[in-house]
Short mmCIF file of C-alpha atoms (C1' of nucleotides) in Angstrom, two decimals:
data_model
loop_
_atom_site.label_atom_id
_atom_site.label_comp_id
_atom_site.label_asym_id
_atom_site.label_seq_id
_atom_site.Cartn_x
_atom_site.Cartn_y
_atom_site.Cartn_z
CA MET A 1 0.04 -0.24 -0.15
CA ARG A 2 1.36 3.37 -0.82
CA ALA A 3 2.12 5.57 1.99
CA ASP A 4 -0.45 7.98 1.35
CA ALA A 5 -3.03 5.74 1.22
CA GLN A 6 -1.98 4.12 4.37
CA ARG A 7 -1.93 7.55 6.20
CA ASN A 8 -5.47 8.04 5.05
CA ARG A 9 -6.73 4.50 5.99
CA ASP A 10 -5.69 5.17 9.66
CA ARG A 11 -6.97 8.82 9.71
CA ILE A 12 -10.14 7.07 8.59
CA VAL A 13 -10.55 4.63 11.17
CA GLU A 14 -9.45 6.93 14.04
CA VAL A 15 -12.28 9.39 12.91
CA ALA A 16 -14.54 6.57 12.56
CA ARG A 17 -14.06 5.11 15.68
CA ALA A 18 -14.30 8.59 18.07
CA LEU A 19 -17.64 8.95 15.61
CA PHE A 20 -18.90 5.42 16.21
CA ARG A 21 -18.11 5.26 19.79
CA SER A 22 -19.94 8.66 20.55
CA LYS A 23 -22.79 8.74 18.42
CA GLY A 24 -23.25 5.19 17.47
CA PHE A 25 -23.45 3.38 14.13
CA ASP A 26 -27.00 4.51 12.35
CA ALA A 27 -26.25 8.45 13.55
CA VAL A 28 -22.86 8.22 11.80
CA SER A 29 -22.91 8.92 8.14
CA MET A 30 -20.01 8.05 5.75
CA ASP A 31 -20.10 11.53 4.35
CA GLU A 32 -19.32 12.61 7.96
CA VAL A 33 -16.43 10.19 8.33
CA ALA A 34 -14.86 11.30 5.01
CA LYS A 35 -15.11 15.13 5.92
CA GLY A 36 -13.73 14.25 9.45
CA ALA A 37 -10.67 12.49 7.84
CA GLU A 38 -10.34 14.98 5.50
CA VAL A 39 -10.54 12.68 2.44
CA GLY A 40 -13.08 12.45 -0.58
CA ALA A 41 -15.95 9.84 -0.43
CA GLY A 42 -14.26 7.89 -3.42
CA THR A 43 -11.42 7.38 -1.24
CA LEU A 44 -13.45 6.50 1.85
CA TYR A 45 -15.19 3.74 -0.19
CA ARG A 46 -12.02 2.31 -1.87
CA HIS A 47 -10.60 1.54 1.59
CA PHE A 48 -13.95 0.21 3.03
CA PRO A 49 -16.42 -0.99 0.28
CA THR A 50 -19.43 -0.68 2.97
CA LYS A 51 -20.32 1.14 6.12
CA GLU A 52 -20.16 -2.39 7.82
CA SER A 53 -16.76 -3.24 6.90
CA LEU A 54 -15.71 0.47 8.01
CA TYR A 55 -17.36 -0.31 11.47
CA ASP A 56 -15.27 -3.93 11.48
CA ALA A 57 -12.02 -2.26 11.24
CA VAL A 58 -12.92 0.07 14.12
CA LEU A 59 -13.84 -3.05 16.18
CA GLU A 60 -10.39 -4.71 15.04
CA ALA A 61 -8.67 -4.51 18.38
CA TRP A 62 -11.45 -6.36 20.53
CA ALA A 63 -10.53 -9.99 19.77
CA ASP A 64 -7.49 -9.37 22.51
CA ARG A 65 -9.75 -7.93 25.15
CA VAL A 66 -12.23 -10.71 24.85
CA ASN A 67 -9.53 -13.03 25.54
CA ALA A 68 -8.15 -11.24 27.95
CA ALA A 69 -11.19 -10.91 30.10
CA VAL A 70 -12.02 -14.84 29.82
CA ASP A 71 -8.77 -15.47 31.11
CA ARG A 72 -9.47 -13.20 33.98
CA ALA A 73 -12.70 -14.60 34.88
CA LEU A 74 -11.64 -18.44 34.87
CA THR A 75 -8.31 -17.78 37.18
CA LEU A 76 -10.61 -16.01 39.73
CA ASP A 77 -10.75 -17.74 43.08
CA GLY A 78 -14.54 -18.73 43.85
CA PRO A 79 -17.32 -20.70 42.90
CA ALA A 80 -18.39 -21.24 39.39
CA ARG A 81 -21.35 -18.78 39.38
CA GLU A 82 -18.79 -16.07 40.35
CA GLN A 83 -16.54 -16.79 37.41
CA LEU A 84 -19.48 -17.25 35.33
CA LEU A 85 -21.30 -13.87 36.17
CA SER A 86 -17.66 -12.03 35.97
CA TRP A 87 -17.45 -13.38 32.29
CA LEU A 88 -20.68 -12.63 31.29
CA SER A 89 -20.64 -9.16 32.61
CA ASP A 90 -17.48 -8.37 31.11
CA TYR A 91 -18.46 -9.95 27.80
CA ALA A 92 -21.46 -7.59 28.02
CA ALA A 93 -19.67 -4.94 28.67
CA MET A 94 -17.68 -5.11 25.87
CA LEU A 95 -20.48 -5.68 23.52
CA THR A 96 -22.21 -2.18 24.34
CA GLU A 97 -19.10 -0.24 24.37
CA HIS A 98 -19.91 0.82 21.03
CA LYS A 99 -23.70 1.97 20.45
CA GLY A 100 -25.26 -1.00 17.99
CA ALA A 101 -22.22 -3.19 18.18
CA ALA A 102 -24.19 -5.92 20.12
CA ALA A 103 -27.05 -6.63 17.88
CA ARG A 104 -24.72 -6.28 14.99
CA ILE A 105 -22.53 -8.77 15.75
CA THR A 106 -24.87 -11.10 17.84
CA ALA A 107 -26.97 -11.14 14.12
CA ALA A 108 -23.80 -12.39 12.48
CA LEU A 109 -23.13 -14.89 14.85
CA GLY A 110 -24.28 -18.02 12.44
CA ASP A 111 -23.45 -16.21 9.29
CA PRO A 112 -19.91 -17.06 7.79
CA GLY A 113 -20.50 -14.02 5.07
CA SER A 114 -20.94 -11.36 7.46
CA PRO A 115 -18.06 -8.73 7.75
CA PHE A 116 -17.90 -9.63 11.51
CA ALA A 117 -17.25 -13.49 11.09
CA ALA A 118 -14.05 -13.20 12.61
CA LYS A 119 -15.16 -11.20 15.50
CA CYS A 120 -17.98 -13.91 15.93
CA GLN A 121 -15.53 -16.76 16.14
CA THR A 122 -13.48 -15.06 18.72
CA TYR A 123 -16.70 -14.48 20.70
CA LEU A 124 -17.63 -18.35 20.30
CA GLY A 125 -14.33 -19.38 21.06
CA ALA A 126 -14.29 -17.54 24.32
CA ASN A 127 -17.81 -19.02 25.07
CA GLN A 128 -16.51 -22.31 24.55
CA ARG A 129 -13.44 -22.10 26.83
CA VAL A 130 -15.87 -21.06 29.60
CA ILE A 131 -18.08 -24.26 28.95
CA GLU A 132 -14.77 -26.60 29.16
CA LYS A 133 -13.61 -24.87 32.26
CA LEU A 134 -16.84 -24.98 34.19
CA ASP A 135 -18.34 -27.79 32.67
CA SER A 136 -19.60 -29.80 35.48
CA ALA A 137 -21.21 -26.75 36.98
CA LEU A 138 -23.32 -25.67 33.96
CA ARG A 139 -26.25 -27.12 33.00
CA PRO A 140 -25.88 -30.14 30.46
CA GLY A 141 -25.61 -29.61 26.71
CA VAL A 142 -25.44 -25.94 27.07
CA GLU A 143 -23.34 -24.68 23.80
CA ALA A 144 -21.15 -22.02 23.26
CA MET A 145 -23.95 -20.56 20.80
CA GLN A 146 -26.79 -20.45 22.93
CA ILE A 147 -24.47 -18.67 25.58
CA SER A 148 -23.28 -15.72 22.94
CA ARG A 149 -26.75 -15.30 21.61
CA LEU A 150 -28.39 -14.85 25.25
CA VAL A 151 -25.71 -12.32 26.38
CA GLY A 152 -25.58 -10.78 23.16
CA GLY A 153 -29.42 -10.50 23.22
CA VAL A 154 -28.94 -8.90 26.80
CA ALA A 155 -26.33 -6.46 25.72
CA ALA A 156 -28.41 -5.30 22.76
CA VAL A 157 -31.31 -4.67 24.96
CA VAL A 158 -29.09 -2.85 27.36
CA ASP A 159 -27.66 -1.10 24.48
CA ASN A 160 -31.04 0.11 22.57
CA SER A 161 -32.66 1.19 25.64
CA GLU A 162 -29.55 2.74 27.27
CA LEU A 163 -30.11 0.74 30.34
CA PRO A 164 -27.86 1.79 33.85
CA ALA A 165 -25.33 -0.80 34.58
CA ASP A 166 -27.69 -2.33 37.43
CA ALA A 167 -30.35 -3.19 35.18
CA ALA A 168 -27.97 -5.17 33.00
CA ALA A 169 -26.29 -6.85 35.93
CA SER A 170 -29.51 -8.23 37.12
CA MET A 171 -30.33 -9.46 33.55
CA LEU A 172 -27.30 -11.30 33.37
CA ALA A 173 -27.79 -12.85 36.92
CA ILE A 174 -31.02 -14.62 35.87
CA VAL A 175 -29.12 -15.78 32.76
CA ALA A 176 -26.41 -17.01 34.66
CA ASP A 177 -28.42 -19.21 37.23
CA GLY A 178 -30.24 -20.42 33.86
CA LEU A 179 -26.80 -21.70 32.69
CA LEU A 180 -25.73 -23.22 36.02
CA ALA A 181 -27.04 -26.64 36.57
CA SER A 182 -29.90 -26.80 38.40
CA MET B 1 -63.70 10.33 8.91
CA ARG B 2 -64.88 10.43 5.00
CA ALA B 3 -65.93 7.21 3.38
CA ASP B 4 -62.63 7.08 0.89
CA ALA B 5 -60.32 8.04 3.49
CA GLN B 6 -61.73 5.06 5.52
CA ARG B 7 -61.32 2.93 2.58
CA ASN B 8 -57.79 3.92 1.72
CA ARG B 9 -56.89 3.51 5.23
CA ASP B 10 -58.18 0.34 5.67
CA ARG B 11 -56.33 -0.65 2.29
CA ILE B 12 -52.92 0.87 3.45
CA VAL B 13 -52.73 -1.12 6.72
CA GLU B 14 -53.75 -4.62 4.87
CA VAL B 15 -51.03 -4.07 2.15
CA ALA B 16 -48.43 -2.67 4.76
CA ARG B 17 -49.01 -6.00 7.06
CA ALA B 18 -48.66 -8.35 4.25
CA LEU B 19 -45.41 -6.49 3.15
CA PHE B 20 -44.21 -6.26 6.62
CA ARG B 21 -44.78 -9.80 7.27
CA SER B 22 -43.35 -11.37 4.58
CA LYS B 23 -39.97 -8.56 4.20
CA GLY B 24 -39.44 -7.05 7.36
CA PHE B 25 -39.81 -3.46 8.70
CA ASP B 26 -36.43 -2.41 7.11
CA ALA B 27 -37.25 -3.99 3.54
CA VAL B 28 -40.44 -2.27 3.06
CA SER B 29 -40.39 1.04 1.38
CA MET B 30 -43.23 3.59 2.25
CA ASP B 31 -43.39 3.94 -1.76
CA GLU B 32 -43.98 0.44 -2.04
CA VAL B 33 -47.17 0.37 0.51
CA ALA B 34 -48.31 3.31 -1.15
CA LYS B 35 -48.05 1.93 -4.72
CA GLY B 36 -49.37 -1.53 -3.33
CA ALA B 37 -52.32 0.14 -1.87
CA GLU B 38 -52.86 2.59 -5.02
CA VAL B 39 -52.64 5.52 -3.49
CA GLY B 40 -50.18 8.65 -3.48
CA ALA B 41 -47.52 8.96 -1.06
CA GLY B 42 -49.29 12.38 0.30
CA THR B 43 -52.32 10.25 1.32
CA LEU B 44 -50.27 7.39 2.96
CA TYR B 45 -48.33 10.28 5.13
CA ARG B 46 -51.64 11.78 5.92
CA HIS B 47 -53.08 8.54 7.63
CA PHE B 48 -49.46 7.87 9.13
CA PRO B 49 -47.24 10.26 9.80
CA THR B 50 -44.24 8.11 10.07
CA LYS B 51 -43.44 4.65 8.94
CA GLU B 52 -43.48 3.33 12.61
CA SER B 53 -47.05 4.86 12.90
CA LEU B 54 -47.81 2.53 10.31
CA TYR B 55 -46.13 -0.56 11.98
CA ASP B 56 -48.02 0.11 14.89
CA ALA B 57 -51.39 0.41 13.33
CA VAL B 58 -50.73 -3.13 11.92
CA LEU B 59 -49.49 -4.52 14.76
CA GLU B 60 -52.84 -3.23 16.31
CA ALA B 61 -54.86 -6.71 16.81
CA TRP B 62 -51.84 -8.29 19.12
CA ALA B 63 -53.03 -6.76 22.73
CA ASP B 64 -56.22 -9.42 22.69
CA ARG B 65 -53.70 -12.23 21.75
CA VAL B 66 -51.15 -11.45 24.25
CA ASN B 67 -53.76 -11.20 27.04
CA ALA B 68 -55.32 -14.72 25.61
CA ALA B 69 -52.10 -16.61 25.82
CA VAL B 70 -51.46 -15.48 29.38
CA ASP B 71 -54.51 -16.77 30.41
CA ARG B 72 -54.29 -19.79 28.52
CA ALA B 73 -50.90 -20.45 30.10
CA LEU B 74 -51.83 -19.50 33.74
CA THR B 75 -54.66 -21.91 33.68
CA LEU B 76 -52.62 -25.28 32.54
CA ASP B 77 -52.49 -28.27 34.98
CA GLY B 78 -48.89 -28.69 35.72
CA PRO B 79 -45.69 -26.91 37.62
CA ALA B 80 -44.95 -23.56 37.47
CA ARG B 81 -41.91 -24.07 35.32
CA GLU B 82 -44.58 -25.59 32.74
CA GLN B 83 -46.72 -22.74 32.81
CA LEU B 84 -43.87 -20.14 32.70
CA LEU B 85 -42.40 -22.06 29.55
CA SER B 86 -45.58 -21.98 27.87
CA TRP B 87 -46.15 -18.29 28.44
CA LEU B 88 -42.67 -17.39 27.69
CA SER B 89 -42.81 -19.18 24.21
CA ASP B 90 -46.01 -17.85 23.54
CA TYR B 91 -44.69 -14.21 24.07
CA ALA B 92 -41.59 -14.92 21.88
CA ALA B 93 -43.67 -16.38 19.12
CA MET B 94 -45.85 -13.46 19.12
CA LEU B 95 -42.86 -11.02 18.88
CA THR B 96 -41.32 -12.77 16.08
CA GLU B 97 -44.24 -13.02 14.08
CA HIS B 98 -43.43 -10.16 12.33
CA LYS B 99 -39.90 -9.42 11.42
CA GLY B 100 -38.34 -6.46 13.06
CA ALA B 101 -40.91 -6.31 15.66
CA ALA B 102 -39.32 -7.80 18.58
CA ALA B 103 -36.33 -5.31 18.52
CA ARG B 104 -38.34 -2.60 18.24
CA ILE B 105 -41.16 -3.35 20.80
CA THR B 106 -38.24 -4.07 23.08
CA ALA B 107 -36.47 -1.13 22.56
CA ALA B 108 -39.73 1.06 23.22
CA LEU B 109 -40.24 -0.97 26.81
CA GLY B 110 -39.12 2.08 28.86
CA ASP B 111 -40.18 4.84 26.33
CA PRO B 112 -43.35 6.29 27.14
CA GLY B 113 -42.91 8.60 23.85
CA SER B 114 -42.69 5.79 21.67
CA PRO B 115 -45.52 5.01 19.06
CA PHE B 116 -45.51 1.13 20.74
CA ALA B 117 -46.00 2.41 24.00
CA ALA B 118 -49.70 1.20 24.49
CA LYS B 119 -48.09 -2.40 22.85
CA CYS B 120 -45.64 -2.21 25.60
CA GLN B 121 -48.07 -1.42 28.34
CA THR B 122 -49.93 -4.60 27.22
CA TYR B 123 -46.68 -6.76 27.63
CA LEU B 124 -45.69 -5.43 30.98
CA GLY B 125 -49.18 -5.92 32.27
CA ALA B 126 -49.15 -9.53 30.82
CA ASN B 127 -45.75 -10.53 32.64
CA GLN B 128 -46.92 -8.76 35.72
CA ARG B 129 -49.95 -11.07 35.83
CA VAL B 130 -47.69 -14.02 35.34
CA ILE B 131 -45.60 -12.89 38.36
CA GLU B 132 -48.32 -12.52 40.69
CA LYS B 133 -49.84 -16.05 39.65
CA LEU B 134 -46.55 -17.72 40.15
CA ASP B 135 -44.98 -15.65 42.41
CA SER B 136 -43.66 -17.84 45.05
CA ALA B 137 -42.01 -20.16 42.49
CA LEU B 138 -40.12 -17.36 41.08
CA ARG B 139 -36.80 -15.69 42.02
CA PRO B 140 -37.45 -13.12 44.36
CA GLY B 141 -37.58 -9.63 43.22
CA VAL B 142 -38.07 -10.20 39.75
CA GLU B 143 -39.87 -7.56 37.65
CA ALA B 144 -42.28 -7.50 34.58
CA MET B 145 -39.84 -5.15 33.10
CA GLN B 146 -36.74 -7.65 33.44
CA ILE B 147 -39.29 -10.66 32.05
CA SER B 148 -40.12 -8.58 29.10
CA ARG B 149 -36.53 -7.32 28.34
CA LEU B 150 -35.16 -10.82 28.58
CA VAL B 151 -37.89 -12.48 26.44
CA GLY B 152 -37.64 -9.43 24.12
CA GLY B 153 -33.80 -9.86 23.85
CA VAL B 154 -33.79 -13.66 23.11
CA ALA B 155 -36.91 -13.09 20.37
CA ALA B 156 -34.77 -10.42 18.77
CA VAL B 157 -32.13 -12.55 18.08
CA VAL B 158 -34.19 -15.40 16.83
CA ASP B 159 -35.79 -12.89 14.67
CA ASN B 160 -32.56 -11.35 13.29
CA SER B 161 -30.86 -14.79 12.87
CA GLU B 162 -34.12 -16.55 11.64
CA LEU B 163 -33.28 -19.47 14.17
CA PRO B 164 -35.34 -22.24 13.99
CA ALA B 165 -38.13 -22.98 16.74
CA ASP B 166 -35.72 -25.47 18.84
CA ALA B 167 -32.90 -22.86 18.88
CA ALA B 168 -35.53 -20.45 20.57
CA ALA B 169 -37.26 -22.93 22.71
CA SER B 170 -33.59 -23.95 24.09
CA MET B 171 -32.62 -20.51 25.01
CA LEU B 172 -36.33 -19.57 26.66
CA ALA B 173 -35.48 -22.70 28.56
CA ILE B 174 -32.59 -21.50 29.94
CA VAL B 175 -34.07 -18.11 31.02
CA ALA B 176 -37.19 -19.71 32.52
CA ASP B 177 -34.93 -21.60 34.68
CA GLY B 178 -33.00 -18.15 35.56
CA LEU B 179 -36.51 -16.84 36.58
CA LEU B 180 -37.44 -19.66 38.74
CA ALA B 181 -36.52 -19.75 42.43
CA SER B 182 -33.46 -21.52 42.87
"C1'" DT C 1 -77.60 21.34 -7.27
"C1'" DG C 2 -74.10 24.02 -5.07
"C1'" DC C 3 -70.53 24.39 -1.77
"C1'" DA C 4 -67.16 24.20 1.78
"C1'" DA C 5 -64.46 20.99 4.08
"C1'" DA C 6 -61.81 16.81 3.86
"C1'" DG C 7 -59.18 14.17 1.29
"C1'" DC C 8 -56.03 13.01 -3.13
"C1'" DG C 9 -51.51 12.22 -5.24
"C1'" DG C 10 -47.29 13.32 -7.26
"C1'" DA C 11 -43.42 16.20 -8.16
"C1'" DG C 12 -39.86 17.33 -4.94
"C1'" DA C 13 -36.81 18.48 -1.26
"C1'" DG C 14 -33.44 16.55 1.82
"C1'" DA C 15 -30.58 12.89 3.53
"C1'" DG C 16 -27.94 8.59 3.14
"C1'" DT C 17 -24.91 5.26 0.69
"C1'" DC C 18 -22.36 3.89 -2.99
"C1'" DT C 19 -20.09 4.37 -7.95
"C1'" DC C 20 -17.58 6.72 -11.98
"C1'" DC C 21 -13.61 8.70 -13.75
"C1'" DG C 22 -10.65 12.52 -14.69
"C1'" DT C 23 -6.65 14.29 -12.09
"C1'" DA C 24 -2.81 14.22 -8.96
"C1'" DT C 25 0.96 11.83 -6.95
"C1'" DA C 26 4.30 8.17 -5.12
"C1'" DG C 27 7.51 5.07 -6.39
"C1'" DT C 28 10.51 3.04 -9.41
"C1'" DT C 29 13.65 3.06 -13.61
"C1'" DC C 30 17.36 4.97 -16.42
"C1'" DG D 1 16.82 14.00 -11.51
"C1'" DA D 2 13.65 13.38 -15.10
"C1'" DA D 3 10.18 10.50 -17.13
"C1'" DC D 4 6.73 6.91 -16.63
"C1'" DT D 5 2.93 3.95 -14.59
"C1'" DA D 6 0.44 2.04 -11.36
"C1'" DT D 7 -1.86 3.75 -7.70
"C1'" DA D 8 -4.69 6.68 -5.19
"C1'" DC D 9 -7.49 10.72 -4.53
"C1'" DG D 10 -12.07 13.36 -4.68
"C1'" DG D 11 -16.11 15.25 -5.92
"C1'" DA D 12 -20.32 15.17 -8.83
"C1'" DG D 13 -23.81 12.59 -9.17
"C1'" DA D 14 -27.05 8.08 -9.87
"C1'" DC D 15 -30.06 6.14 -6.97
"C1'" DT D 16 -32.87 4.96 -2.77
"C1'" DC D 17 -35.48 6.08 0.95
"C1'" DT D 18 -38.53 9.18 4.39
"C1'" DC D 19 -41.24 13.02 4.34
"C1'" DT D 20 -43.73 17.46 2.61
"C1'" DC D 21 -46.34 21.03 0.04
"C1'" DC D 22 -49.85 22.40 -2.54
"C1'" DG D 23 -52.99 22.41 -6.71
"C1'" DC D 24 -56.85 19.69 -7.95
"C1'" DT D 25 -60.61 16.35 -6.96
"C1'" DT D 26 -64.31 14.12 -4.21
"C1'" DT D 27 -67.34 13.89 -0.52
"C1'" DG D 28 -71.46 14.81 2.07
"C1'" DC D 29 -74.08 18.30 3.57
"C1'" DA D 30 -77.83 21.96 2.98
#
DNA sequence: TGCAAAGCGGAGAGAGTCTCCGTATAGTTC
DNA sequence: GAACTATACGGAGACTCTCTCCGCTTTGCA
């Protein structure tokens, strides 16, 4: 990639990250991103052929943080319930960090053609690790996809309705208790 | 209302219901509805000032069916878990009946200014009745809003990803067990 | 039958995503 | 350092969508 192209790409992602974070996916227009990054619309669309692909680039750094959160939760001293709850709330918090991300990523969970497919694999892998570690404490037959969708659903509701942290926590507690063996 | 206006209104709602049900909220354009109902855009917008208000009119008949579903579930013979599950799956099924409805209605749960406010009250009231009836079997302190949001979140995921009924059922079972006292 | 009020409908404003293509520049080769 | 080519730039505008404005038509009452 030519040096000017790389500079422009970096600037676009940086500007887009700030805009998406503060205003949410829908409320940011591509024109706005182009103007903010001081490039033309053509340049923006050459780097990112759709708005979703730009969003994907903005969310790039998340995979590492997801894995770190799993590691942290699973090495906690304490009962399985506490480890599970810690992971679920970290997971939900990461999903709601950017407005609109939770619904979008969760919708892409079963769609290999989505621009978010790589991120979904990370999430599914993280939940798979949780299942393997907590195994016997969990409801028999529970799958990574179910956890991903349940928590994604809760996160999407929290995000959409801009709920406070305690509302999110109480819903996650219900999900966690449902996931634990009864 | 003048007779011609009433006829047009009825035809618009009928056409819109068919389109929304088959294609989902986002994929239907107002132009399409106007053309299908053989009216001009102006006529459509006089009857329904926004696309959401048209959607609301399309969903009008639901309130009765919600209350009927609660009645049916709560008079089932069987343990609380069975009654709860029956209601939750009816509730989720109704929310996913029209593509896009689950997310929209659930997002409006806490917003009195939404065009769906009346429908939300119906849902909250239904869940409140469930809580009062099952009371001692449920997790202490559980609220109608929490149930509405949890099931709405699950329904939105099911709807978005077009999941089969058994995937929905397994997630609702987890939520139900979380809602029951442990 | 005549007339005001109510309703109709389509052109078009405004906003959004995304494309096309003439122009400019980076980086290589002599 | 000059010439050349592949690469990148940028903005006008095509297309689509929601929603408005306003001149024309129809209804229903007196």
